[in-house]
Amino acid sequence: DAKTTQPTSMDCAEGRAANLPCNHSTISGNEYVYWYRQIHSQGPQYIIHGLKNNETNEMASLIITEDRKSSTLILPHATLRDTAVYYCIPLGTGTASKLTFGTGTRLQVTL
Amino acid sequence: DADVTQTPRNRITKTGKRIMLECSQTKGHDRMYWYRQDPGLGLRLIYYSFDVKDINKGEISDGYSVSRQAQAKFSLSLESAIPNQTALYFCATSDYETSYYNEQFFGPGTRLTVL
């Protein structure tokens, strides 16, 4: 399984874009990049995933570098409710039993 | 997510007691999972079930057992609780399509303390 490196913590002002980086230099060709988040003591929440093209949904955008060794999750207009721990997870499809969460990035959105 | 409920939400028990944590879902999903989370650490998979007759061990199944009573219900038991099982426990669900893309839907969690 590919290993990931994420900043331990980040701050973002409310209303500004939050850009959360993830390094996954050992990702294999059939692994997608998944992003989940966990608001304090709540269950994790799926955000988005992508293989090599940039992706956007109602929650966020995902930018994956051409060499797929890193990606950035973008929350375009962060709110206080986006304060959470964000997890970047490289994973092949159909391997839900191997969905594991490391320590992630703690994003603090401030006024 | 209100579609996945866990009971109890909080439980304090003593070493050696038998404890059951319950998970119910109204999403119609066939796949269910149990995870634990320890302070400052990520989630780890305990058991998972892809249908009523299918039960599989996860990364840390020792000391735990599960029962899939129906498609909508998946229970986690600690036969003889010990203090290092103090943790936050999450249930999650998925169906074939969401499972293929590794999207799981998590419950609100059960905070278990073993004294």
mmCIF file with all atom_site columns, C-alpha atoms in Angstrom:
data_model
loop_
_atom_site.group_PDB
_atom_site.id
_atom_site.type_symbol
_atom_site.label_atom_id
_atom_site.label_alt_id
_atom_site.label_comp_id
_atom_site.label_asym_id
_atom_site.label_entity_id
_atom_site.label_seq_id
_atom_site.pdbx_PDB_ins_code
_atom_site.Cartn_x
_atom_site.Cartn_y
_atom_site.Cartn_z
_atom_site.occupancy
_atom_site.B_iso_or_equiv
_atom_site.pdbx_formal_charge
_atom_site.auth_seq_id
_atom_site.auth_comp_id
_atom_site.auth_asym_id
_atom_site.auth_atom_id
_atom_site.pdbx_PDB_model_num
ATOM 1   C CA . ASP A 1 1   ? 0.000   0.000   0.000   1.00 0.00 ? 1   ASP A CA 1
ATOM 2   C CA . ALA A 1 2   ? 1.216   3.477   -0.828  1.00 0.00 ? 2   ALA A CA 1
ATOM 3   C CA . LYS A 1 3   ? 2.405   5.628   2.054   1.00 0.00 ? 3   LYS A CA 1
ATOM 4   C CA . THR A 1 4   ? 1.291   9.216   2.448   1.00 0.00 ? 4   THR A CA 1
ATOM 5   C CA . THR A 1 5   ? 2.722   12.371  3.957   1.00 0.00 ? 5   THR A CA 1
ATOM 6   C CA . GLN A 1 6   ? 0.399   15.163  5.075   1.00 0.00 ? 6   GLN A CA 1
ATOM 7   C CA . PRO A 1 7   ? 1.063   18.253  7.196   1.00 0.00 ? 7   PRO A CA 1
ATOM 8   C CA . THR A 1 8   ? 0.101   17.681  10.795  1.00 0.00 ? 8   THR A CA 1
ATOM 9   C CA . SER A 1 9   ? -1.957  20.856  10.953  1.00 0.00 ? 9   SER A CA 1
ATOM 10  C CA . MET A 1 10  ? -3.015  23.892  8.924   1.00 0.00 ? 10  MET A CA 1
ATOM 11  C CA . ASP A 1 11  ? -4.971  27.079  9.533   1.00 0.00 ? 11  ASP A CA 1
ATOM 12  C CA . CYS A 1 12  ? -7.305  28.847  7.148   1.00 0.00 ? 12  CYS A CA 1
ATOM 13  C CA . ALA A 1 13  ? -9.370  32.011  7.446   1.00 0.00 ? 13  ALA A CA 1
ATOM 14  C CA . GLU A 1 14  ? -13.099 31.618  6.964   1.00 0.00 ? 14  GLU A CA 1
ATOM 15  C CA . GLY A 1 15  ? -14.149 32.391  3.401   1.00 0.00 ? 15  GLY A CA 1
ATOM 16  C CA . ARG A 1 16  ? -10.734 31.703  1.987   1.00 0.00 ? 16  ARG A CA 1
ATOM 17  C CA . ALA A 1 17  ? -9.691  28.631  0.032   1.00 0.00 ? 17  ALA A CA 1
ATOM 18  C CA . ALA A 1 18  ? -8.153  25.811  2.060   1.00 0.00 ? 18  ALA A CA 1
ATOM 19  C CA . ASN A 1 19  ? -5.517  23.876  0.152   1.00 0.00 ? 19  ASN A CA 1
ATOM 20  C CA . LEU A 1 20  ? -4.546  20.603  1.779   1.00 0.00 ? 20  LEU A CA 1
ATOM 21  C CA . PRO A 1 21  ? -1.535  18.821  0.265   1.00 0.00 ? 21  PRO A CA 1
ATOM 22  C CA . CYS A 1 22  ? -0.734  15.134  0.284   1.00 0.00 ? 22  CYS A CA 1
ATOM 23  C CA . ASN A 1 23  ? 2.377   13.375  -0.915  1.00 0.00 ? 23  ASN A CA 1
ATOM 24  C CA . HIS A 1 24  ? 1.896   9.809   -2.143  1.00 0.00 ? 24  HIS A CA 1
ATOM 25  C CA . SER A 1 25  ? 5.035   9.197   -4.170  1.00 0.00 ? 25  SER A CA 1
ATOM 26  C CA . THR A 1 26  ? 4.720   5.385   -3.997  1.00 0.00 ? 26  THR A CA 1
ATOM 27  C CA . ILE A 1 27  ? 1.178   5.242   -5.332  1.00 0.00 ? 27  ILE A CA 1
ATOM 28  C CA . SER A 1 28  ? 0.650   2.449   -7.838  1.00 0.00 ? 28  SER A CA 1
ATOM 29  C CA . GLY A 1 29  ? -1.015  2.796   -11.201 1.00 0.00 ? 29  GLY A CA 1
ATOM 30  C CA . ASN A 1 30  ? -4.348  1.304   -10.184 1.00 0.00 ? 30  ASN A CA 1
ATOM 31  C CA . GLU A 1 31  ? -4.713  3.220   -6.921  1.00 0.00 ? 31  GLU A CA 1
ATOM 32  C CA . TYR A 1 32  ? -7.094  6.128   -6.631  1.00 0.00 ? 32  TYR A CA 1
ATOM 33  C CA . VAL A 1 33  ? -6.553  8.978   -4.202  1.00 0.00 ? 33  VAL A CA 1
ATOM 34  C CA . TYR A 1 34  ? -9.380  9.230   -1.680  1.00 0.00 ? 34  TYR A CA 1
ATOM 35  C CA . TRP A 1 35  ? -10.076 12.031  0.733   1.00 0.00 ? 35  TRP A CA 1
ATOM 36  C CA . TYR A 1 36  ? -12.128 11.687  3.891   1.00 0.00 ? 36  TYR A CA 1
ATOM 37  C CA . ARG A 1 37  ? -12.571 14.053  6.800   1.00 0.00 ? 37  ARG A CA 1
ATOM 38  C CA . GLN A 1 38  ? -13.527 13.639  10.425  1.00 0.00 ? 38  GLN A CA 1
ATOM 39  C CA . ILE A 1 39  ? -15.109 16.410  12.417  1.00 0.00 ? 39  ILE A CA 1
ATOM 40  C CA . HIS A 1 40  ? -14.274 16.137  16.105  1.00 0.00 ? 40  HIS A CA 1
ATOM 41  C CA . SER A 1 41  ? -15.442 12.752  17.482  1.00 0.00 ? 41  SER A CA 1
ATOM 42  C CA . GLN A 1 42  ? -17.887 12.226  14.617  1.00 0.00 ? 42  GLN A CA 1
ATOM 43  C CA . GLY A 1 43  ? -17.696 9.443   12.049  1.00 0.00 ? 43  GLY A CA 1
ATOM 44  C CA . PRO A 1 44  ? -15.475 10.029  9.010   1.00 0.00 ? 44  PRO A CA 1
ATOM 45  C CA . GLN A 1 45  ? -17.114 11.529  5.940   1.00 0.00 ? 45  GLN A CA 1
ATOM 46  C CA . TYR A 1 46  ? -16.202 10.728  2.350   1.00 0.00 ? 46  TYR A CA 1
ATOM 47  C CA . ILE A 1 47  ? -15.265 13.843  0.351   1.00 0.00 ? 47  ILE A CA 1
ATOM 48  C CA . ILE A 1 48  ? -13.927 12.961  -3.077  1.00 0.00 ? 48  ILE A CA 1
ATOM 49  C CA . HIS A 1 49  ? -11.660 10.644  -5.001  1.00 0.00 ? 49  HIS A CA 1
ATOM 50  C CA . GLY A 1 50  ? -9.703  10.687  -8.253  1.00 0.00 ? 50  GLY A CA 1
ATOM 51  C CA . LEU A 1 51  ? -7.300  8.664   -10.371 1.00 0.00 ? 51  LEU A CA 1
ATOM 52  C CA . LYS A 1 52  ? -5.358  11.115  -12.543 1.00 0.00 ? 52  LYS A CA 1
ATOM 53  C CA . ASN A 1 53  ? -7.779  13.786  -13.713 1.00 0.00 ? 53  ASN A CA 1
ATOM 54  C CA . ASN A 1 54  ? -8.816  16.680  -11.556 1.00 0.00 ? 54  ASN A CA 1
ATOM 55  C CA . GLU A 1 55  ? -12.181 16.146  -9.912  1.00 0.00 ? 55  GLU A CA 1
ATOM 56  C CA . THR A 1 56  ? -14.798 18.473  -8.460  1.00 0.00 ? 56  THR A CA 1
ATOM 57  C CA . ASN A 1 57  ? -17.979 17.864  -6.522  1.00 0.00 ? 57  ASN A CA 1
ATOM 58  C CA . GLU A 1 58  ? -20.237 19.887  -4.263  1.00 0.00 ? 58  GLU A CA 1
ATOM 59  C CA . MET A 1 59  ? -17.809 19.614  -1.369  1.00 0.00 ? 59  MET A CA 1
ATOM 60  C CA . ALA A 1 60  ? -14.365 20.087  -2.832  1.00 0.00 ? 60  ALA A CA 1
ATOM 61  C CA . SER A 1 61  ? -11.936 19.918  -5.725  1.00 0.00 ? 61  SER A CA 1
ATOM 62  C CA . LEU A 1 62  ? -9.098  17.459  -6.077  1.00 0.00 ? 62  LEU A CA 1
ATOM 63  C CA . ILE A 1 63  ? -5.977  18.329  -8.041  1.00 0.00 ? 63  ILE A CA 1
ATOM 64  C CA . ILE A 1 64  ? -3.631  15.442  -8.839  1.00 0.00 ? 64  ILE A CA 1
ATOM 65  C CA . THR A 1 65  ? -0.200  16.122  -10.298 1.00 0.00 ? 65  THR A CA 1
ATOM 66  C CA . GLU A 1 66  ? 0.609   14.641  -13.677 1.00 0.00 ? 66  GLU A CA 1
ATOM 67  C CA . ASP A 1 67  ? 3.084   12.177  -12.172 1.00 0.00 ? 67  ASP A CA 1
ATOM 68  C CA . ARG A 1 68  ? 0.431   11.276  -9.518  1.00 0.00 ? 68  ARG A CA 1
ATOM 69  C CA . LYS A 1 69  ? 2.962   11.578  -6.730  1.00 0.00 ? 69  LYS A CA 1
ATOM 70  C CA . SER A 1 70  ? 1.010   14.255  -4.926  1.00 0.00 ? 70  SER A CA 1
ATOM 71  C CA . SER A 1 71  ? -2.409  15.809  -4.738  1.00 0.00 ? 71  SER A CA 1
ATOM 72  C CA . THR A 1 72  ? -4.178  18.794  -3.225  1.00 0.00 ? 72  THR A CA 1
ATOM 73  C CA . LEU A 1 73  ? -7.663  18.920  -1.787  1.00 0.00 ? 73  LEU A CA 1
ATOM 74  C CA . ILE A 1 74  ? -9.232  22.350  -2.200  1.00 0.00 ? 74  ILE A CA 1
ATOM 75  C CA . LEU A 1 75  ? -12.132 23.642  -0.143  1.00 0.00 ? 75  LEU A CA 1
ATOM 76  C CA . PRO A 1 76  ? -12.954 26.775  -2.149  1.00 0.00 ? 76  PRO A CA 1
ATOM 77  C CA . HIS A 1 77  ? -14.637 28.822  0.571   1.00 0.00 ? 77  HIS A CA 1
ATOM 78  C CA . ALA A 1 78  ? -13.819 27.335  3.948   1.00 0.00 ? 78  ALA A CA 1
ATOM 79  C CA . THR A 1 79  ? -16.303 27.748  6.788   1.00 0.00 ? 79  THR A CA 1
ATOM 80  C CA . LEU A 1 80  ? -16.010 27.068  10.492  1.00 0.00 ? 80  LEU A CA 1
ATOM 81  C CA . ARG A 1 81  ? -17.856 23.787  9.885   1.00 0.00 ? 81  ARG A CA 1
ATOM 82  C CA . ASP A 1 82  ? -14.951 22.621  7.761   1.00 0.00 ? 82  ASP A CA 1
ATOM 83  C CA . THR A 1 83  ? -12.722 22.438  10.834  1.00 0.00 ? 83  THR A CA 1
ATOM 84  C CA . ALA A 1 84  ? -11.771 18.745  10.906  1.00 0.00 ? 84  ALA A CA 1
ATOM 85  C CA . VAL A 1 85  ? -9.016  16.199  10.345  1.00 0.00 ? 85  VAL A CA 1
ATOM 86  C CA . TYR A 1 86  ? -8.554  15.457  6.642   1.00 0.00 ? 86  TYR A CA 1
ATOM 87  C CA . TYR A 1 87  ? -7.247  12.083  5.499   1.00 0.00 ? 87  TYR A CA 1
ATOM 88  C CA . CYS A 1 88  ? -5.605  11.330  2.155   1.00 0.00 ? 88  CYS A CA 1
ATOM 89  C CA . ILE A 1 89  ? -5.801  7.625   1.293   1.00 0.00 ? 89  ILE A CA 1
ATOM 90  C CA . PRO A 1 90  ? -4.391  5.922   -1.833  1.00 0.00 ? 90  PRO A CA 1
ATOM 91  C CA . LEU A 1 91  ? -6.400  2.782   -2.506  1.00 0.00 ? 91  LEU A CA 1
ATOM 92  C CA . GLY A 1 92  ? -7.353  0.481   -5.343  1.00 0.00 ? 92  GLY A CA 1
ATOM 93  C CA . THR A 1 93  ? -11.000 0.107   -6.265  1.00 0.00 ? 93  THR A CA 1
ATOM 94  C CA . GLY A 1 94  ? -13.047 -2.587  -4.573  1.00 0.00 ? 94  GLY A CA 1
ATOM 95  C CA . THR A 1 95  ? -10.740 -2.757  -1.583  1.00 0.00 ? 95  THR A CA 1
ATOM 96  C CA . ALA A 1 96  ? -13.018 -1.218  1.003   1.00 0.00 ? 96  ALA A CA 1
ATOM 97  C CA . SER A 1 97  ? -11.795 -3.722  3.546   1.00 0.00 ? 97  SER A CA 1
ATOM 98  C CA . LYS A 1 98  ? -8.422  -2.017  3.404   1.00 0.00 ? 98  LYS A CA 1
ATOM 99  C CA . LEU A 1 99  ? -9.700  1.516   3.962   1.00 0.00 ? 99  LEU A CA 1
ATOM 100 C CA . THR A 1 100 ? -7.403  2.693   6.740   1.00 0.00 ? 100 THR A CA 1
ATOM 101 C CA . PHE A 1 101 ? -6.962  6.122   8.212   1.00 0.00 ? 101 PHE A CA 1
ATOM 102 C CA . GLY A 1 102 ? -3.636  7.491   9.384   1.00 0.00 ? 102 GLY A CA 1
ATOM 103 C CA . THR A 1 103 ? -3.199  10.702  11.319  1.00 0.00 ? 103 THR A CA 1
ATOM 104 C CA . GLY A 1 104 ? -4.200  13.180  8.582   1.00 0.00 ? 104 GLY A CA 1
ATOM 105 C CA . THR A 1 105 ? -4.092  17.000  8.612   1.00 0.00 ? 105 THR A CA 1
ATOM 106 C CA . ARG A 1 106 ? -5.951  18.910  11.267  1.00 0.00 ? 106 ARG A CA 1
ATOM 107 C CA . LEU A 1 107 ? -7.494  21.950  9.534   1.00 0.00 ? 107 LEU A CA 1
ATOM 108 C CA . GLN A 1 108 ? -8.531  24.811  11.775  1.00 0.00 ? 108 GLN A CA 1
ATOM 109 C CA . VAL A 1 109 ? -10.772 27.400  10.122  1.00 0.00 ? 109 VAL A CA 1
ATOM 110 C CA . THR A 1 110 ? -10.777 30.701  11.987  1.00 0.00 ? 110 THR A CA 1
ATOM 111 C CA . LEU A 1 111 ? -12.787 33.920  11.850  1.00 0.00 ? 111 LEU A CA 1
ATOM 112 C CA . ASP B 2 1   ? -25.318 10.372  9.234   1.00 0.00 ? 1   ASP B CA 1
ATOM 113 C CA . ALA B 2 2   ? -28.773 9.617   10.649  1.00 0.00 ? 2   ALA B CA 1
ATOM 114 C CA . ASP B 2 3   ? -29.088 6.656   8.280   1.00 0.00 ? 3   ASP B CA 1
ATOM 115 C CA . VAL B 2 4   ? -26.519 4.773   10.370  1.00 0.00 ? 4   VAL B CA 1
ATOM 116 C CA . THR B 2 5   ? -27.217 4.619   14.093  1.00 0.00 ? 5   THR B CA 1
ATOM 117 C CA . GLN B 2 6   ? -25.173 3.198   16.923  1.00 0.00 ? 6   GLN B CA 1
ATOM 118 C CA . THR B 2 7   ? -26.232 2.266   20.430  1.00 0.00 ? 7   THR B CA 1
ATOM 119 C CA . PRO B 2 8   ? -25.211 3.052   23.049  1.00 0.00 ? 8   PRO B CA 1
ATOM 120 C CA . ARG B 2 9   ? -23.460 6.351   22.306  1.00 0.00 ? 9   ARG B CA 1
ATOM 121 C CA . ASN B 2 10  ? -21.492 6.175   25.522  1.00 0.00 ? 10  ASN B CA 1
ATOM 122 C CA . ARG B 2 11  ? -20.741 3.247   27.813  1.00 0.00 ? 11  ARG B CA 1
ATOM 123 C CA . ILE B 2 12  ? -18.615 2.798   30.890  1.00 0.00 ? 12  ILE B CA 1
ATOM 124 C CA . THR B 2 13  ? -17.978 -0.744  32.017  1.00 0.00 ? 13  THR B CA 1
ATOM 125 C CA . LYS B 2 14  ? -15.611 -2.775  34.157  1.00 0.00 ? 14  LYS B CA 1
ATOM 126 C CA . THR B 2 15  ? -12.860 -5.185  33.246  1.00 0.00 ? 15  THR B CA 1
ATOM 127 C CA . GLY B 2 16  ? -14.188 -8.669  32.521  1.00 0.00 ? 16  GLY B CA 1
ATOM 128 C CA . LYS B 2 17  ? -17.721 -7.618  31.599  1.00 0.00 ? 17  LYS B CA 1
ATOM 129 C CA . ARG B 2 18  ? -19.360 -8.645  28.342  1.00 0.00 ? 18  ARG B CA 1
ATOM 130 C CA . ILE B 2 19  ? -20.355 -5.685  26.192  1.00 0.00 ? 19  ILE B CA 1
ATOM 131 C CA . MET B 2 20  ? -22.361 -5.470  22.989  1.00 0.00 ? 20  MET B CA 1
ATOM 132 C CA . LEU B 2 21  ? -22.350 -2.479  20.668  1.00 0.00 ? 21  LEU B CA 1
ATOM 133 C CA . GLU B 2 22  ? -25.109 -2.312  18.103  1.00 0.00 ? 22  GLU B CA 1
ATOM 134 C CA . CYS B 2 23  ? -25.309 -0.771  14.665  1.00 0.00 ? 23  CYS B CA 1
ATOM 135 C CA . SER B 2 24  ? -28.397 -0.325  12.536  1.00 0.00 ? 24  SER B CA 1
ATOM 136 C CA . GLN B 2 25  ? -28.763 1.204   9.095   1.00 0.00 ? 25  GLN B CA 1
ATOM 137 C CA . THR B 2 26  ? -31.639 2.266   6.898   1.00 0.00 ? 26  THR B CA 1
ATOM 138 C CA . LYS B 2 27  ? -29.554 2.847   3.773   1.00 0.00 ? 27  LYS B CA 1
ATOM 139 C CA . GLY B 2 28  ? -30.309 -0.610  2.364   1.00 0.00 ? 28  GLY B CA 1
ATOM 140 C CA . HIS B 2 29  ? -26.609 -1.379  2.138   1.00 0.00 ? 29  HIS B CA 1
ATOM 141 C CA . ASP B 2 30  ? -25.395 -4.953  2.233   1.00 0.00 ? 30  ASP B CA 1
ATOM 142 C CA . ARG B 2 31  ? -21.881 -4.253  3.532   1.00 0.00 ? 31  ARG B CA 1
ATOM 143 C CA . MET B 2 32  ? -21.125 -3.263  7.103   1.00 0.00 ? 32  MET B CA 1
ATOM 144 C CA . TYR B 2 33  ? -17.930 -2.569  9.033   1.00 0.00 ? 33  TYR B CA 1
ATOM 145 C CA . TRP B 2 34  ? -16.694 -2.033  12.584  1.00 0.00 ? 34  TRP B CA 1
ATOM 146 C CA . TYR B 2 35  ? -13.718 0.251   13.337  1.00 0.00 ? 35  TYR B CA 1
ATOM 147 C CA . ARG B 2 36  ? -12.040 1.508   16.482  1.00 0.00 ? 36  ARG B CA 1
ATOM 148 C CA . GLN B 2 37  ? -10.233 4.782   16.963  1.00 0.00 ? 37  GLN B CA 1
ATOM 149 C CA . ASP B 2 38  ? -7.774  5.461   19.743  1.00 0.00 ? 38  ASP B CA 1
ATOM 150 C CA . PRO B 2 39  ? -6.886  9.014   20.846  1.00 0.00 ? 39  PRO B CA 1
ATOM 151 C CA . GLY B 2 40  ? -4.539  10.668  18.367  1.00 0.00 ? 40  GLY B CA 1
ATOM 152 C CA . LEU B 2 41  ? -4.584  7.674   16.036  1.00 0.00 ? 41  LEU B CA 1
ATOM 153 C CA . GLY B 2 42  ? -6.446  6.835   12.891  1.00 0.00 ? 42  GLY B CA 1
ATOM 154 C CA . LEU B 2 43  ? -9.199  4.250   12.459  1.00 0.00 ? 43  LEU B CA 1
ATOM 155 C CA . ARG B 2 44  ? -8.470  0.541   12.385  1.00 0.00 ? 44  ARG B CA 1
ATOM 156 C CA . LEU B 2 45  ? -10.791 -2.126  10.981  1.00 0.00 ? 45  LEU B CA 1
ATOM 157 C CA . ILE B 2 46  ? -12.039 -4.774  13.421  1.00 0.00 ? 46  ILE B CA 1
ATOM 158 C CA . TYR B 2 47  ? -14.517 -6.848  11.377  1.00 0.00 ? 47  TYR B CA 1
ATOM 159 C CA . TYR B 2 48  ? -16.468 -6.481  8.173   1.00 0.00 ? 48  TYR B CA 1
ATOM 160 C CA . SER B 2 49  ? -19.393 -8.243  6.539   1.00 0.00 ? 49  SER B CA 1
ATOM 161 C CA . PHE B 2 50  ? -20.363 -8.168  2.869   1.00 0.00 ? 50  PHE B CA 1
ATOM 162 C CA . ASP B 2 51  ? -23.711 -9.861  3.467   1.00 0.00 ? 51  ASP B CA 1
ATOM 163 C CA . VAL B 2 52  ? -25.592 -11.676 6.209   1.00 0.00 ? 52  VAL B CA 1
ATOM 164 C CA . LYS B 2 53  ? -23.677 -14.920 5.710   1.00 0.00 ? 53  LYS B CA 1
ATOM 165 C CA . ASP B 2 54  ? -20.284 -13.324 5.220   1.00 0.00 ? 54  ASP B CA 1
ATOM 166 C CA . ILE B 2 55  ? -18.098 -12.261 8.168   1.00 0.00 ? 55  ILE B CA 1
ATOM 167 C CA . ASN B 2 56  ? -14.433 -11.344 7.861   1.00 0.00 ? 56  ASN B CA 1
ATOM 168 C CA . LYS B 2 57  ? -11.729 -10.386 10.314  1.00 0.00 ? 57  LYS B CA 1
ATOM 169 C CA . GLY B 2 58  ? -10.069 -7.055  9.965   1.00 0.00 ? 58  GLY B CA 1
ATOM 170 C CA . GLU B 2 59  ? -6.736  -5.747  11.177  1.00 0.00 ? 59  GLU B CA 1
ATOM 171 C CA . ILE B 2 60  ? -7.451  -6.034  14.912  1.00 0.00 ? 60  ILE B CA 1
ATOM 172 C CA . SER B 2 61  ? -10.114 -8.695  15.548  1.00 0.00 ? 61  SER B CA 1
ATOM 173 C CA . ASP B 2 62  ? -8.575  -10.324 18.635  1.00 0.00 ? 62  ASP B CA 1
ATOM 174 C CA . GLY B 2 63  ? -10.812 -9.893  21.670  1.00 0.00 ? 63  GLY B CA 1
ATOM 175 C CA . TYR B 2 64  ? -13.860 -9.050  19.568  1.00 0.00 ? 64  TYR B CA 1
ATOM 176 C CA . SER B 2 65  ? -16.682 -10.983 17.904  1.00 0.00 ? 65  SER B CA 1
ATOM 177 C CA . VAL B 2 66  ? -19.532 -9.884  15.647  1.00 0.00 ? 66  VAL B CA 1
ATOM 178 C CA . SER B 2 67  ? -23.003 -10.943 14.668  1.00 0.00 ? 67  SER B CA 1
ATOM 179 C CA . ARG B 2 68  ? -24.887 -9.971  11.518  1.00 0.00 ? 68  ARG B CA 1
ATOM 180 C CA . GLN B 2 69  ? -28.463 -10.521 12.602  1.00 0.00 ? 69  GLN B CA 1
ATOM 181 C CA . ALA B 2 70  ? -29.994 -9.052  9.467   1.00 0.00 ? 70  ALA B CA 1
ATOM 182 C CA . GLN B 2 71  ? -28.912 -6.979  6.522   1.00 0.00 ? 71  GLN B CA 1
ATOM 183 C CA . ALA B 2 72  ? -29.557 -3.837  8.524   1.00 0.00 ? 72  ALA B CA 1
ATOM 184 C CA . LYS B 2 73  ? -27.954 -4.890  11.810  1.00 0.00 ? 73  LYS B CA 1
ATOM 185 C CA . PHE B 2 74  ? -24.358 -5.622  12.748  1.00 0.00 ? 74  PHE B CA 1
ATOM 186 C CA . SER B 2 75  ? -23.325 -6.057  16.396  1.00 0.00 ? 75  SER B CA 1
ATOM 187 C CA . LEU B 2 76  ? -19.874 -5.983  17.933  1.00 0.00 ? 76  LEU B CA 1
ATOM 188 C CA . SER B 2 77  ? -19.210 -7.880  21.171  1.00 0.00 ? 77  SER B CA 1
ATOM 189 C CA . LEU B 2 78  ? -16.402 -7.700  23.652  1.00 0.00 ? 78  LEU B CA 1
ATOM 190 C CA . GLU B 2 79  ? -16.632 -11.037 25.471  1.00 0.00 ? 79  GLU B CA 1
ATOM 191 C CA . SER B 2 80  ? -14.456 -9.948  28.380  1.00 0.00 ? 80  SER B CA 1
ATOM 192 C CA . ALA B 2 81  ? -13.640 -6.254  28.224  1.00 0.00 ? 81  ALA B CA 1
ATOM 193 C CA . ILE B 2 82  ? -10.164 -5.025  29.121  1.00 0.00 ? 82  ILE B CA 1
ATOM 194 C CA . PRO B 2 83  ? -8.929  -1.449  29.663  1.00 0.00 ? 83  PRO B CA 1
ATOM 195 C CA . ASN B 2 84  ? -6.974  -1.247  26.397  1.00 0.00 ? 84  ASN B CA 1
ATOM 196 C CA . GLN B 2 85  ? -10.267 -1.685  24.552  1.00 0.00 ? 85  GLN B CA 1
ATOM 197 C CA . THR B 2 86  ? -11.199 1.794   25.715  1.00 0.00 ? 86  THR B CA 1
ATOM 198 C CA . ALA B 2 87  ? -11.748 3.633   22.427  1.00 0.00 ? 87  ALA B CA 1
ATOM 199 C CA . LEU B 2 88  ? -14.216 5.262   20.080  1.00 0.00 ? 88  LEU B CA 1
ATOM 200 C CA . TYR B 2 89  ? -16.002 2.643   17.965  1.00 0.00 ? 89  TYR B CA 1
ATOM 201 C CA . PHE B 2 90  ? -17.517 3.374   14.573  1.00 0.00 ? 90  PHE B CA 1
ATOM 202 C CA . CYS B 2 91  ? -19.844 1.365   12.392  1.00 0.00 ? 91  CYS B CA 1
ATOM 203 C CA . ALA B 2 92  ? -19.905 1.989   8.646   1.00 0.00 ? 92  ALA B CA 1
ATOM 204 C CA . THR B 2 93  ? -21.877 0.763   5.645   1.00 0.00 ? 93  THR B CA 1
ATOM 205 C CA . SER B 2 94  ? -21.556 0.582   1.886   1.00 0.00 ? 94  SER B CA 1
ATOM 206 C CA . ASP B 2 95  ? -23.193 -1.162  -1.038  1.00 0.00 ? 95  ASP B CA 1
ATOM 207 C CA . TYR B 2 96  ? -21.605 -2.784  -4.073  1.00 0.00 ? 96  TYR B CA 1
ATOM 208 C CA . GLU B 2 97  ? -21.322 0.438   -6.040  1.00 0.00 ? 97  GLU B CA 1
ATOM 209 C CA . THR B 2 98  ? -20.115 2.667   -3.219  1.00 0.00 ? 98  THR B CA 1
ATOM 210 C CA . SER B 2 99  ? -17.867 -0.136  -2.006  1.00 0.00 ? 99  SER B CA 1
ATOM 211 C CA . TYR B 2 100 ? -16.224 -0.337  -5.434  1.00 0.00 ? 100 TYR B CA 1
ATOM 212 C CA . TYR B 2 101 ? -15.238 3.292   -5.058  1.00 0.00 ? 101 TYR B CA 1
ATOM 213 C CA . ASN B 2 102 ? -14.379 2.834   -1.384  1.00 0.00 ? 102 ASN B CA 1
ATOM 214 C CA . GLU B 2 103 ? -17.071 5.187   -0.173  1.00 0.00 ? 103 GLU B CA 1
ATOM 215 C CA . GLN B 2 104 ? -18.350 4.229   3.259   1.00 0.00 ? 104 GLN B CA 1
ATOM 216 C CA . PHE B 2 105 ? -21.006 5.878   5.396   1.00 0.00 ? 105 PHE B CA 1
ATOM 217 C CA . PHE B 2 106 ? -20.150 6.112   9.064   1.00 0.00 ? 106 PHE B CA 1
ATOM 218 C CA . GLY B 2 107 ? -22.303 6.178   12.164  1.00 0.00 ? 107 GLY B CA 1
ATOM 219 C CA . PRO B 2 108 ? -21.892 8.705   14.997  1.00 0.00 ? 108 PRO B CA 1
ATOM 220 C CA . GLY B 2 109 ? -19.691 6.439   17.095  1.00 0.00 ? 109 GLY B CA 1
ATOM 221 C CA . THR B 2 110 ? -19.813 4.765   20.517  1.00 0.00 ? 110 THR B CA 1
ATOM 222 C CA . ARG B 2 111 ? -17.425 5.955   23.201  1.00 0.00 ? 111 ARG B CA 1
ATOM 223 C CA . LEU B 2 112 ? -16.488 2.945   25.318  1.00 0.00 ? 112 LEU B CA 1
ATOM 224 C CA . THR B 2 113 ? -14.543 3.186   28.566  1.00 0.00 ? 113 THR B CA 1
ATOM 225 C CA . VAL B 2 114 ? -13.337 0.043   30.314  1.00 0.00 ? 114 VAL B CA 1
ATOM 226 C CA . LEU B 2 115 ? -12.265 0.608   33.913  1.00 0.00 ? 115 LEU B CA 1
#
